Tab-separated table of N, CA and C in Angstrom:
chain	number	residue	atom	x	y	z
A	1019	MET	N	48.875	-69.313	64.685
A	1019	MET	CA	48.725	-68.283	63.710
A	1019	MET	C	47.578	-68.558	62.734
A	1020	GLN	N	47.626	-69.993	62.208
A	1020	GLN	CA	46.686	-70.022	61.681
A	1020	GLN	C	45.207	-70.191	62.000
A	1021	LYS	N	44.934	-70.302	63.618
A	1021	LYS	CA	43.617	-70.273	64.302
A	1021	LYS	C	43.399	-69.340	64.529
A	1022	VAL	N	44.318	-67.983	64.710
A	1022	VAL	CA	43.853	-66.704	65.344
A	1022	VAL	C	43.517	-66.087	63.427
A	1023	PHE	N	44.398	-66.553	62.597
A	1023	PHE	CA	43.704	-66.277	60.943
A	1023	PHE	C	42.446	-66.294	61.273
A	1024	PHE	N	41.870	-68.043	61.326
A	1024	PHE	CA	40.999	-67.727	60.927
A	1024	PHE	C	39.888	-67.330	61.689
A	1025	ILE	N	40.258	-67.027	63.221
A	1025	ILE	CA	39.376	-66.225	63.944
A	1025	ILE	C	39.096	-64.947	63.795
A	1026	PHE	N	40.013	-64.049	63.718
A	1026	PHE	CA	39.842	-62.722	62.189
A	1026	PHE	C	39.013	-62.578	61.609
A	1027	LEU	N	39.455	-63.617	60.843
A	1027	LEU	CA	38.607	-63.337	59.241
A	1027	LEU	C	37.241	-63.783	59.606
A	1028	THR	N	36.904	-64.907	60.490
A	1028	THR	CA	35.443	-65.284	60.513
A	1028	THR	C	34.655	-64.182	61.605
A	1029	ALA	N	35.510	-62.911	62.522
A	1029	ALA	CA	34.969	-62.267	63.581
A	1029	ALA	C	34.923	-61.031	61.966
A	1030	ILE	N	35.507	-60.515	60.769
A	1030	ILE	CA	35.099	-60.018	60.074
A	1030	ILE	C	33.481	-60.401	59.080
A	1031	LEU	N	33.919	-61.271	58.562
A	1031	LEU	CA	32.999	-62.025	57.875
A	1031	LEU	C	31.221	-61.631	58.782
A	1032	LEU	N	31.384	-62.164	59.770
A	1032	LEU	CA	30.237	-61.837	61.128
A	1032	LEU	C	29.787	-60.507	60.975
A	1033	TRP	N	31.284	-59.821	61.210
A	1033	TRP	CA	30.886	-58.154	61.466
A	1033	TRP	C	30.071	-57.548	59.602
A	1034	GLN	N	30.740	-58.062	59.026
A	1034	GLN	CA	29.998	-57.649	57.014
A	1034	GLN	C	28.509	-58.031	57.490
A	1035	SER	N	28.111	-59.259	57.594
A	1035	SER	CA	27.298	-60.115	58.024
A	1035	SER	C	26.031	-59.444	58.679
A	1036	ALA	N	26.564	-58.848	60.183
A	1036	ALA	CA	25.476	-57.915	60.672
A	1036	ALA	C	25.514	-56.323	60.098
A	1037	SER	N	26.305	-56.386	60.039
A	1037	SER	CA	26.418	-54.553	58.842
A	1037	SER	C	25.568	-54.774	57.349
A	1038	PHE	N	25.818	-55.832	57.035
A	1038	PHE	CA	24.670	-56.017	55.934
A	1038	PHE	C	23.311	-56.157	56.559
A	1039	ALA	N	23.241	-56.708	57.679
A	1039	ALA	CA	21.835	-56.952	58.029
A	1039	ALA	C	21.352	-55.929	58.349
A	1040	SER	N	22.397	-54.893	58.842
A	1040	SER	CA	21.390	-53.770	59.231
A	1040	SER	C	20.834	-52.690	58.729
A	1041	CYS	N	21.330	-52.879	57.263
A	1041	CYS	CA	21.156	-51.624	55.987
A	1041	CYS	C	19.332	-51.979	55.548
A	1042	THR	N	18.680	-50.149	55.270
A	1042	THR	CA	17.543	-50.445	55.480
A	1042	THR	C	17.445	-49.539	54.181
A	1043	SER	N	16.630	-49.409	53.945
A	1043	SER	CA	16.146	-48.543	53.011
A	1043	SER	C	16.453	-47.224	53.085
A	1044	ASP	N	16.092	-46.617	54.468
A	1044	ASP	CA	16.451	-45.731	54.732
A	1044	ASP	C	18.356	-45.382	55.279
A	1045	ASP	N	18.738	-46.462	54.558
A	1045	ASP	CA	20.240	-46.296	54.507
A	1045	ASP	C	20.954	-44.955	54.706
A	1046	HIS	N	20.597	-44.550	53.210
A	1046	HIS	CA	20.873	-43.314	52.298
A	1046	HIS	C	20.868	-41.689	53.986
A	1047	ALA	N	20.067	-41.773	54.082
A	1047	ALA	CA	19.468	-40.818	54.823
A	1047	ALA	C	19.935	-41.105	56.415
A	1048	ALA	N	20.318	-42.329	56.800
A	1048	ALA	CA	21.169	-42.083	57.989
A	1048	ALA	C	22.424	-41.834	57.820
A	1049	SER	N	23.370	-42.085	56.668
A	1049	SER	CA	24.885	-42.301	56.592
A	1049	SER	C	24.575	-40.184	55.989
A	1050	GLN	N	23.772	-39.564	56.304
A	1050	GLN	CA	23.910	-37.709	55.964
A	1050	GLN	C	23.511	-37.656	57.554
A	1051	ASN	N	23.129	-38.452	57.895
A	1051	ASN	CA	23.145	-37.674	59.783
A	1051	ASN	C	24.230	-38.489	60.424
A	1052	GLU	N	24.610	-37.286	61.350
A	1052	GLU	CA	25.675	-37.453	61.612
A	1052	GLU	C	26.003	-38.136	63.351
A	1053	GLN	N	24.347	-37.802	63.681
A	1053	GLN	CA	24.107	-38.451	64.869
A	1053	GLN	C	23.496	-39.899	64.652
A	1054	ALA	N	23.020	-40.103	63.556
A	1054	ALA	CA	22.992	-41.808	63.243
A	1054	ALA	C	23.877	-42.664	63.116
A	1055	THR	N	23.505	-44.185	63.886
A	1055	THR	CA	24.449	-44.884	64.042
A	1055	THR	C	23.747	-46.011	63.743
A	1056	LEU	N	24.397	-46.967	62.592
A	1056	LEU	CA	23.885	-48.067	62.715
A	1056	LEU	C	24.415	-49.129	63.800
A	1057	ILE	N	23.203	-49.888	64.380
A	1057	ILE	CA	24.344	-50.545	66.031
A	1057	ILE	C	23.709	-52.182	64.962
A	1058	PRO	N	24.834	-52.254	64.278
A	1058	PRO	CA	25.075	-54.265	63.879
A	1058	PRO	C	23.920	-55.327	64.883
A	1059	GLN	N	23.543	-55.766	64.301
A	1059	GLN	CA	22.373	-57.448	64.930
A	1059	GLN	C	22.961	-58.430	64.573
A	1060	ALA	N	22.757	-59.406	65.224
A	1060	ALA	CA	23.770	-60.562	64.787
A	1060	ALA	C	22.965	-61.086	63.724
A	1061	PRO	N	23.128	-61.287	62.409
A	1061	PRO	CA	22.812	-62.472	61.234
A	1061	PRO	C	22.239	-63.185	61.753
A	1062	ASP	N	21.130	-64.157	60.952
A	1062	ASP	CA	20.075	-64.549	61.377
A	1062	ASP	C	20.279	-65.562	60.347
A	1063	TYR	N	21.126	-67.070	60.309
A	1063	TYR	CA	21.577	-67.617	59.310
A	1063	TYR	C	20.418	-68.334	58.657
A	1064	ASN	N	19.482	-68.295	59.334
A	1064	ASN	CA	18.342	-69.086	58.599
A	1064	ASN	C	17.297	-68.192	57.501
A	1065	ASP	N	17.660	-66.977	57.623
A	1065	ASP	CA	17.004	-65.958	57.037
A	1065	ASP	C	17.787	-65.034	55.749
A	1066	ALA	N	19.275	-64.874	56.524
A	1066	ALA	CA	20.030	-63.902	55.905
A	1066	ALA	C	20.515	-64.661	54.191
A	1067	ALA	N	20.852	-63.721	53.660
A	1067	ALA	CA	21.436	-64.543	52.168
A	1067	ALA	C	23.036	-64.034	52.409
A	1068	MET	N	23.246	-64.831	51.607
A	1068	MET	CA	25.190	-65.333	52.113
A	1068	MET	C	25.581	-65.039	51.096
A	1069	TRP	N	25.153	-63.702	50.045
A	1069	TRP	CA	25.108	-63.208	49.073
A	1069	TRP	C	24.599	-62.032	48.814
A	1070	VAL	N	25.459	-61.791	47.866
A	1070	VAL	CA	25.375	-59.885	47.551
A	1070	VAL	C	24.530	-60.139	46.553
A	1071	THR	N	23.810	-59.520	46.165
A	1071	THR	CA	23.023	-58.814	44.641
A	1071	THR	C	22.580	-57.458	44.623
A	1072	ASN	N	22.837	-57.043	43.113
A	1072	ASN	CA	22.870	-55.857	42.785
A	1072	ASN	C	21.102	-54.879	43.443
A	1073	ALA	N	19.994	-55.622	44.008
A	1073	ALA	CA	19.422	-55.085	44.736
A	1073	ALA	C	20.044	-54.669	45.838
A	1074	ASP	N	20.785	-55.890	46.054
A	1074	ASP	CA	21.131	-55.230	48.010
A	1074	ASP	C	22.155	-54.234	48.015
A	1075	MET	N	22.942	-54.359	46.948
A	1075	MET	CA	23.831	-53.243	46.858
A	1075	MET	C	22.925	-51.596	46.355
A	1076	ALA	N	22.213	-51.574	45.674
A	1076	ALA	CA	21.308	-50.865	45.344
A	1076	ALA	C	20.596	-50.216	46.297
A	1077	GLN	N	20.543	-50.652	47.731
A	1077	GLN	CA	19.115	-50.705	48.475
A	1077	GLN	C	20.394	-50.471	50.107
A	1078	CYS	N	21.806	-50.747	49.761
A	1078	CYS	CA	22.590	-50.277	50.931
A	1078	CYS	C	23.640	-49.703	50.200
A	1079	SER	N	23.934	-48.508	50.807
A	1079	SER	CA	25.334	-47.392	50.031
A	1079	SER	C	26.624	-48.099	50.520
A	1080	HIS	N	26.398	-48.982	51.583
A	1080	HIS	CA	27.402	-49.093	52.072
A	1080	HIS	C	28.055	-50.989	51.521
A	1081	ILE	N	27.884	-51.321	51.337
A	1081	ILE	CA	27.691	-53.158	50.506
A	1081	ILE	C	28.581	-52.014	48.898
A	1082	ARG	N	29.790	-52.009	49.041
A	1082	ARG	CA	30.683	-52.164	47.760
A	1082	ARG	C	31.591	-53.386	47.033
A	1083	PRO	N	31.188	-53.172	46.176
A	1083	PRO	CA	31.743	-54.591	45.898
A	1083	PRO	C	33.701	-54.701	45.397
A	1084	ALA	N	34.552	-55.461	45.838
A	1084	ALA	CA	35.894	-55.055	45.948
A	1084	ALA	C	36.097	-55.139	44.341
A	1085	GLU	N	37.189	-54.932	43.760
A	1085	GLU	CA	37.526	-54.599	42.791
A	1085	GLU	C	39.073	-55.029	42.495
A	1086	GLY	N	40.098	-54.590	43.629
A	1086	GLY	CA	40.829	-55.197	43.386
A	1086	GLY	C	41.623	-55.343	44.539
A	1087	GLU	N	43.033	-55.618	44.847
A	1087	GLU	CA	43.744	-55.988	46.187
A	1087	GLU	C	44.054	-54.912	47.120
A	1088	THR	N	43.692	-53.856	46.992
A	1088	THR	CA	44.493	-52.855	47.748
A	1088	THR	C	42.873	-52.420	48.393
A	1089	ASP	N	41.806	-52.348	47.560
A	1089	ASP	CA	40.566	-50.982	47.717
A	1089	ASP	C	40.480	-51.715	49.258
A	1090	THR	N	39.751	-50.786	50.282
A	1090	THR	CA	39.325	-50.768	51.703
A	1090	THR	C	37.886	-50.899	51.505
A	1091	GLY	N	37.147	-51.038	53.089
A	1091	GLY	CA	35.972	-50.879	52.894
A	1091	GLY	C	34.549	-51.537	51.906
A	1092	VAL	N	35.248	-52.505	51.586
A	1092	VAL	CA	34.651	-53.385	50.522
A	1092	VAL	C	33.955	-54.860	50.823
A	1093	THR	N	33.042	-55.330	50.000
A	1093	THR	CA	32.601	-56.291	50.253
A	1093	THR	C	33.603	-57.772	49.369
A	1094	ILE	N	34.107	-58.626	49.636
A	1094	ILE	CA	34.700	-59.540	48.554
A	1094	ILE	C	33.606	-61.199	49.060
A	1095	CYS	N	33.304	-61.136	47.945
A	1095	CYS	CA	32.445	-62.873	47.280
A	1095	CYS	C	33.176	-63.195	46.389
A	1096	TYR	N	32.927	-64.515	46.676
A	1096	TYR	CA	32.956	-65.817	45.788
A	1096	TYR	C	32.816	-66.840	46.330
A	1097	ASN	N	32.678	-67.626	45.159
A	1097	ASN	CA	32.028	-69.239	45.321
A	1097	ASN	C	32.719	-69.735	44.654
A	1098	THR	N	33.459	-70.980	44.708
A	1098	THR	CA	34.377	-71.998	44.226
A	1098	THR	C	33.070	-73.409	43.640
A	1099	VAL	N	33.467	-73.240	42.449
A	1099	VAL	CA	32.655	-75.120	41.793
A	1099	VAL	C	33.868	-75.166	41.008
A	1100	LYS	N	34.049	-76.862	40.345
A	1100	LYS	CA	34.478	-77.107	39.515
A	1100	LYS	C	33.909	-76.829	37.988
A	1101	ASP	N	32.479	-76.354	37.735
A	1101	ASP	CA	32.603	-76.047	36.171
A	1101	ASP	C	31.688	-75.455	36.790
A	1102	VAL	N	31.411	-74.528	35.643
A	1102	VAL	CA	29.880	-73.926	35.948
A	1102	VAL	C	28.590	-74.580	36.078
A	1103	LYS	N	28.568	-76.050	34.827
A	1103	LYS	CA	27.293	-76.686	35.993
A	1103	LYS	C	27.043	-76.564	36.889
A	1104	TYR	N	27.775	-77.269	38.111
A	1104	TYR	CA	27.965	-77.271	39.257
A	1104	TYR	C	27.349	-75.939	39.738
A	1105	VAL	N	26.775	-74.697	39.338
A	1105	VAL	CA	26.206	-73.365	40.071
A	1105	VAL	C	24.774	-74.056	40.602
A	1106	ILE	N	24.415	-73.996	41.653
A	1106	ILE	CA	23.345	-73.498	42.441
A	1106	ILE	C	23.073	-72.445	43.057
A	1107	PRO	N	21.636	-72.097	42.093
A	1107	PRO	CA	21.717	-70.550	42.949
A	1107	PRO	C	21.574	-70.471	44.313
A	1108	VAL	N	20.752	-71.343	45.115
A	1108	VAL	CA	20.662	-71.488	46.207
A	1108	VAL	C	22.098	-70.489	47.007
A	1109	ILE	N	23.120	-71.213	46.545
A	1109	ILE	CA	24.110	-70.856	47.151
A	1109	ILE	C	25.198	-69.894	46.399
A	1110	SER	N	24.930	-70.055	44.956
A	1110	SER	CA	25.928	-69.091	44.155
A	1110	SER	C	25.392	-67.632	43.775
A	1111	ALA	N	24.655	-67.349	44.050
A	1111	ALA	CA	23.508	-66.305	43.897
A	1111	ALA	C	23.960	-64.809	43.972
A	1112	SER	N	25.341	-65.063	44.223
A	1112	SER	CA	25.624	-63.413	43.928
A	1112	SER	C	25.965	-62.673	43.019
A	1113	ASP	N	26.337	-61.149	42.682
A	1113	ASP	CA	26.194	-60.349	41.850
A	1113	ASP	C	27.842	-60.396	41.387
A	1114	ILE	N	28.062	-60.710	42.403
A	1114	ILE	CA	29.213	-59.919	42.189
A	1114	ILE	C	30.272	-61.463	42.591
A	1115	CYS	N	31.633	-61.229	42.044
A	1115	CYS	CA	32.663	-62.165	42.273
A	1115	CYS	C	33.906	-61.701	42.219
A	1116	ILE	N	35.185	-61.207	43.212
A	1116	ILE	CA	36.461	-61.410	42.972
A	1116	ILE	C	37.179	-62.697	43.125
A	1117	ASN	N	38.128	-63.119	42.782
A	1117	ASN	CA	39.178	-63.844	42.414
A	1117	ASN	C	40.597	-63.646	43.158
A	1118	PRO	N	40.174	-64.814	44.886
A	1118	PRO	CA	41.062	-64.118	45.989
A	1118	PRO	C	42.740	-65.052	45.454
A	1119	VAL	N	42.807	-65.317	44.786
A	1119	VAL	CA	44.644	-65.719	44.275
A	1119	VAL	C	45.105	-64.631	43.180
A	1120	ASN	N	44.567	-63.574	42.135
A	1120	ASN	CA	45.109	-62.689	41.506
A	1120	ASN	C	44.101	-61.404	42.168
A	1121	TRP	N	43.025	-61.420	42.543
A	1121	TRP	CA	42.277	-59.792	43.415
A	1121	TRP	C	41.596	-59.473	41.564
A	1122	ARG	N	41.384	-59.777	40.879
A	1122	ARG	CA	40.709	-59.849	39.330
A	1122	ARG	C	39.357	-59.874	39.379
A	1123	THR	N	38.209	-59.601	38.935
A	1123	THR	CA	36.666	-59.771	38.748
A	1123	THR	C	36.976	-60.129	37.227
A	1124	ASP	N	37.641	-60.244	36.333
A	1124	ASP	CA	37.343	-60.488	34.925
A	1124	ASP	C	37.785	-61.858	35.372
A	1125	ALA	N	37.526	-62.819	33.618
A	1125	ALA	CA	38.830	-63.917	33.866
A	1125	ALA	C	39.380	-63.928	33.251
A	1126	THR	N	40.890	-63.450	33.941
A	1126	THR	CA	42.291	-64.102	34.275
A	1126	THR	C	42.378	-64.413	34.552
A	1127	PRO	N	42.643	-65.859	34.948
A	1127	PRO	CA	42.894	-67.108	35.333
A	1127	PRO	C	44.110	-66.613	36.485
A	1128	ALA	N	44.474	-67.387	37.576
A	1128	ALA	CA	45.447	-67.335	38.561
A	1128	ALA	C	45.442	-68.670	38.655
A	1129	THR	N	46.878	-69.021	39.107
A	1129	THR	CA	47.953	-70.213	39.424
A	1129	THR	C	48.163	-70.175	41.032
A	1130	LEU	N	47.168	-71.019	41.445
A	1130	LEU	CA	47.497	-71.794	43.465
A	1130	LEU	C	48.491	-72.782	43.553
A	1131	HIS	N	49.392	-73.015	44.313
A	1131	HIS	CA	49.889	-73.842	44.616
A	1131	HIS	C	50.644	-74.401	43.655
A	1132	ASP	N	51.072	-73.663	42.828
A	1132	ASP	CA	51.763	-74.584	41.118
A	1132	ASP	C	50.584	-75.319	39.937
A	1133	THR	N	49.497	-76.176	40.479
A	1133	THR	CA	48.484	-77.291	39.691
A	1133	THR	C	47.685	-76.316	39.288
A	1134	ILE	N	46.694	-75.715	40.405
A	1134	ILE	CA	45.423	-75.486	40.104
A	1134	ILE	C	44.981	-74.286	39.575
A	1135	THR	N	44.477	-74.226	38.590
A	1135	THR	CA	44.385	-72.511	37.994
A	1135	THR	C	42.731	-72.300	38.925
A	1136	VAL	N	42.391	-70.892	39.119
A	1136	VAL	CA	41.254	-70.491	39.259
A	1136	VAL	C	41.174	-69.029	38.289
A	1137	THR	N	39.801	-69.020	37.926
A	1137	THR	CA	39.653	-68.218	37.174
A	1137	THR	C	38.060	-67.418	37.383
A	1138	VAL	N	37.658	-66.736	37.584
A	1138	VAL	CA	36.229	-66.254	37.784
A	1138	VAL	C	35.838	-66.609	36.129
A	1139	ALA	N	34.534	-66.875	35.923
A	1139	ALA	CA	33.240	-66.861	34.563
A	1139	ALA	C	32.428	-65.570	35.162
A	1140	PRO	N	32.325	-64.222	34.605
A	1140	PRO	CA	31.772	-63.125	34.885
A	1140	PRO	C	30.557	-63.375	34.494
A	1141	SER	N	30.243	-64.282	33.910
A	1141	SER	CA	28.366	-64.235	33.605
A	1141	SER	C	27.771	-65.602	34.974
A	1142	HIS	N	28.509	-65.906	35.686
A	1142	HIS	CA	28.165	-66.766	36.802
A	1142	HIS	C	28.202	-66.555	38.129
A	1143	HIS	N	29.192	-65.096	38.363
A	1143	HIS	CA	30.322	-64.929	39.514
A	1143	HIS	C	30.304	-65.410	40.422
A	1144	VAL	N	30.751	-66.726	39.693
A	1144	VAL	CA	31.540	-67.695	40.688
A	1144	VAL	C	33.275	-67.978	40.404
A	1145	LEU	N	33.707	-68.917	40.382
A	1145	LEU	CA	34.947	-68.809	40.298
A	1145	LEU	C	35.089	-69.917	40.287
A	1146	VAL	N	35.788	-70.842	39.347
A	1146	VAL	CA	35.814	-71.930	38.174
A	1146	VAL	C	37.165	-72.678	38.942
A	1147	VAL	N	37.515	-73.609	39.265
A	1147	VAL	CA	38.618	-73.824	39.837
A	1147	VAL	C	39.113	-75.393	38.859
A	1148	SER	N	40.329	-75.438	38.541
A	1148	SER	CA	40.627	-76.988	38.118
A	1148	SER	C	41.864	-77.332	38.420
A	1149	GLY	N	42.126	-78.841	38.430
A	1149	GLY	CA	43.491	-79.167	39.276
A	1149	GLY	C	43.196	-79.086	40.324
A	1150	TYR	N	41.931	-79.446	40.672
A	1150	TYR	CA	41.657	-78.902	42.431
A	1150	TYR	C	41.261	-80.464	42.436
A	1151	SER	N	40.918	-81.322	43.049
A	1151	SER	CA	39.906	-82.731	43.253
A	1151	SER	C	38.769	-82.273	43.986
A	1152	ALA	N	39.079	-81.581	44.860
A	1152	ALA	CA	38.350	-81.900	46.393
A	1152	ALA	C	37.980	-82.259	47.384
A	1153	SER	N	38.748	-83.986	46.990
A	1153	SER	CA	38.565	-85.123	47.330
A	1153	SER	C	38.466	-85.841	49.165
A	1154	GLU	N	39.523	-84.571	49.738
A	1154	GLU	CA	39.199	-85.011	50.825
A	1154	GLU	C	37.706	-83.946	51.313
A	1155	TYR	N	37.000	-83.439	50.699
A	1155	TYR	CA	35.946	-83.331	51.491
A	1155	TYR	C	34.694	-83.806	51.121
A	1156	SER	N	34.177	-84.615	51.526
A	1156	SER	CA	32.434	-85.964	51.681
A	1156	SER	C	31.616	-84.952	50.892
A	1157	PRO	N	30.851	-85.468	49.720
A	1157	PRO	CA	29.539	-84.871	49.704
A	1157	PRO	C	28.764	-84.807	50.826
A	1158	TYR	N	28.050	-83.365	50.904
A	1158	TYR	CA	26.834	-83.495	51.848
A	1158	TYR	C	25.666	-83.374	51.040
A	1159	ARG	N	24.387	-84.042	51.070
A	1159	ARG	CA	22.783	-84.108	51.114
A	1159	ARG	C	22.849	-84.180	49.624
A	1160	GLY	N	23.935	-84.858	49.082
A	1160	GLY	CA	24.169	-84.922	47.114
A	1160	GLY	C	24.319	-83.644	46.249
A	1161	PHE	N	24.726	-82.455	47.275
A	1161	PHE	CA	24.821	-80.840	46.060
A	1161	PHE	C	25.881	-80.760	46.978
A	1162	LEU	N	26.339	-80.083	48.009
A	1162	LEU	CA	27.604	-80.179	48.861
A	1162	LEU	C	28.970	-81.149	48.319
A	1163	ASN	N	30.252	-80.043	47.889
A	1163	ASN	CA	30.933	-80.545	48.009
A	1163	ASN	C	31.012	-81.745	46.778
A	1164	VAL	N	30.140	-81.761	45.315
A	1164	VAL	CA	30.133	-82.727	44.676
A	1164	VAL	C	30.719	-82.109	43.333
A	1165	GLY	N	30.558	-80.769	42.771
A	1165	GLY	CA	30.889	-79.586	42.236
A	1165	GLY	C	30.989	-78.464	42.669
A	1166	ASP	N	30.176	-78.137	43.572
A	1166	ASP	CA	30.272	-76.772	43.822
A	1166	ASP	C	31.415	-77.282	45.464
A	1167	ILE	N	32.205	-76.670	45.744
A	1167	ILE	CA	33.512	-77.216	46.214
A	1167	ILE	C	33.525	-75.922	47.575
A	1168	HIS	N	32.359	-74.724	47.963
A	1168	HIS	CA	32.689	-73.856	48.136
A	1168	HIS	C	32.825	-73.843	50.216
A	1169	SER	N	32.753	-75.299	50.619
A	1169	SER	CA	33.218	-75.635	51.452
A	1169	SER	C	34.906	-75.307	51.902
A	1170	CYS	N	35.728	-75.493	50.632
A	1170	CYS	CA	37.061	-75.966	50.968
A	1170	CYS	C	37.765	-74.231	50.995
A	1171	GLU	N	36.922	-73.244	50.608
A	1171	GLU	CA	37.295	-71.743	50.025
A	1171	GLU	C	38.810	-71.624	51.242
A	1172	PRO	N	37.877	-72.067	52.657
A	1172	PRO	CA	39.111	-71.160	53.488
A	1172	PRO	C	40.326	-71.953	53.649
A	1173	TRP	N	40.438	-72.745	52.871
A	1173	TRP	CA	41.682	-73.909	53.118
A	1173	TRP	C	41.921	-74.006	51.855
A	1174	LEU	N	41.692	-73.603	51.354
A	1174	LEU	CA	42.660	-73.545	49.429
A	1174	LEU	C	42.580	-72.427	49.313
A	1175	TYR	N	42.178	-70.907	50.190
A	1175	TYR	CA	42.373	-69.641	50.106
A	1175	TYR	C	43.329	-69.376	50.582
A	1176	SER	N	43.521	-69.889	52.498
A	1176	SER	CA	43.649	-69.108	53.016
A	1176	SER	C	45.478	-68.404	53.231
A	1177	GLU	N	46.278	-68.985	52.402
A	1177	GLU	CA	47.268	-67.692	52.074
A	1177	GLU	C	47.545	-66.736	51.705
A	1178	CYS	N	46.209	-66.725	50.406
A	1178	CYS	CA	46.126	-65.980	49.568
A	1178	CYS	C	45.300	-64.342	50.446
A	1179	LEU	N	44.568	-65.133	51.153
A	1179	LEU	CA	43.362	-64.499	52.295
A	1179	LEU	C	44.463	-63.838	53.454
A	1180	ALA	N	45.255	-64.105	54.063
A	1180	ALA	CA	45.893	-63.931	54.983
A	1180	ALA	C	47.277	-62.613	54.527
A	1181	GLN	N	47.646	-63.354	53.491
A	1181	GLN	CA	48.525	-61.921	52.397
A	1181	GLN	C	47.561	-60.804	52.198
A	1182	ASN	N	46.884	-60.910	52.084
A	1182	ASN	CA	45.928	-59.886	51.357
A	1182	ASN	C	44.699	-58.905	52.753
A	1183	ILE	N	44.693	-59.638	53.530
A	1183	ILE	CA	44.644	-58.817	55.113
A	1183	ILE	C	45.745	-57.968	55.413
A	1184	LYS	N	46.877	-58.051	55.173
A	1184	LYS	CA	47.819	-57.431	55.172
A	1184	LYS	C	47.877	-56.477	54.275
A	1185	VAL	N	47.815	-57.108	52.861
A	1185	VAL	CA	48.060	-55.724	51.648
A	1185	VAL	C	47.090	-54.648	52.402
A	1186	ARG	N	45.704	-55.478	52.740
A	1186	ARG	CA	44.603	-54.012	53.176
A	1186	ARG	C	44.758	-53.187	53.914
A	1187	ALA	N	45.185	-53.773	55.181
A	1187	ALA	CA	45.785	-53.127	56.679
A	1187	ALA	C	46.863	-52.075	56.180
A	1188	LYS	N	47.324	-52.661	55.165
A	1188	LYS	CA	48.702	-51.274	55.334
A	1188	LYS	C	47.903	-49.986	54.571
A	1189	GLU	N	47.379	-50.780	53.622
A	1189	GLU	CA	47.023	-49.596	52.440
A	1189	GLU	C	45.147	-48.615	53.354
A	1190	TRP	N	44.292	-49.288	54.533
A	1190	TRP	CA	44.001	-48.684	55.217
A	1190	TRP	C	44.839	-47.542	56.057
A	1191	ARG	N	45.314	-48.074	56.464
A	1191	ARG	CA	46.263	-47.404	57.811
A	1191	ARG	C	47.347	-46.110	56.766
A	1192	LYS	N	47.175	-45.647	55.534
A	1192	LYS	CA	47.766	-45.171	54.834
A	1192	LYS	C	46.699	-44.135	54.525
A	1193	LEU	N	45.698	-44.391	54.740
A	1193	LEU	CA	44.514	-43.484	54.092
A	1193	LEU	C	43.825	-43.343	55.176
A	1194	HIS	N	43.963	-43.758	56.200
A	1194	HIS	CA	43.210	-43.259	57.993
A	1194	HIS	C	44.402	-42.853	58.518
A	1195	GLN	N	45.765	-42.714	58.946
A	1195	GLN	CA	46.367	-42.650	59.653
A	1195	GLN	C	46.919	-41.455	59.497
A	1196	PRO	N	47.520	-40.114	60.672
A	1196	PRO	CA	48.176	-39.176	60.139
A	1196	PRO	C	50.139	-39.961	59.856
A	1197	MET	N	50.058	-39.502	59.617
A	1197	MET	CA	51.481	-39.648	59.216
A	1197	MET	C	52.351	-39.168	59.944
C-alpha cells in the first residue's frame, strides 16, 4: 500500500511539475481559448525550479497555492528545516508554504507522532521541525540533511499526505461529479 501511495504521489508531483513547466506568459490567453490545450512536457530537473515564487504565480494563472486541507486544483509546497538558520536559498526559495500536518499556512504549530512539532515560518516559507533529529539521514555534500531535512519529508509526512489525498479526492468528487 505504501509503495502504491508513493508511486501515486510521485505521479502527481511529476504532473504538477510538467504542468508548471508548460505555463507561459500566453497562458491566460490560451486558457480563454477552448481549442487551446497545454501539453505537459517532462520536466528537465537540471533547469527546473523545484519551488514556487510570486513571479511564477503571476506568470501562470494555473498555479494556486494550497490554503487549507480541502481546496483542490492547488499546489502544495513546503521544505523542512530544523531551524530557519538552515534555510538554503537554492532549496528553500519558495514564496508559498503549507504545513502538511494541520494544513495551515500560518505559524500555528502541529504535533506529529506525539513528539514532533511542525510549524510554518511565514517569513521564510519553510517548515520548522522540533523534536526530530533526522539522524537516520546522512549528511550529503555538507548541506543536505544537516539542518535542511527536505529528504525526510516523504516518510515524515506520509500518513498526513495519504489522509489528505483522500480528503481532497472526496472534495473534488463533490465539486465535479454529478449527484
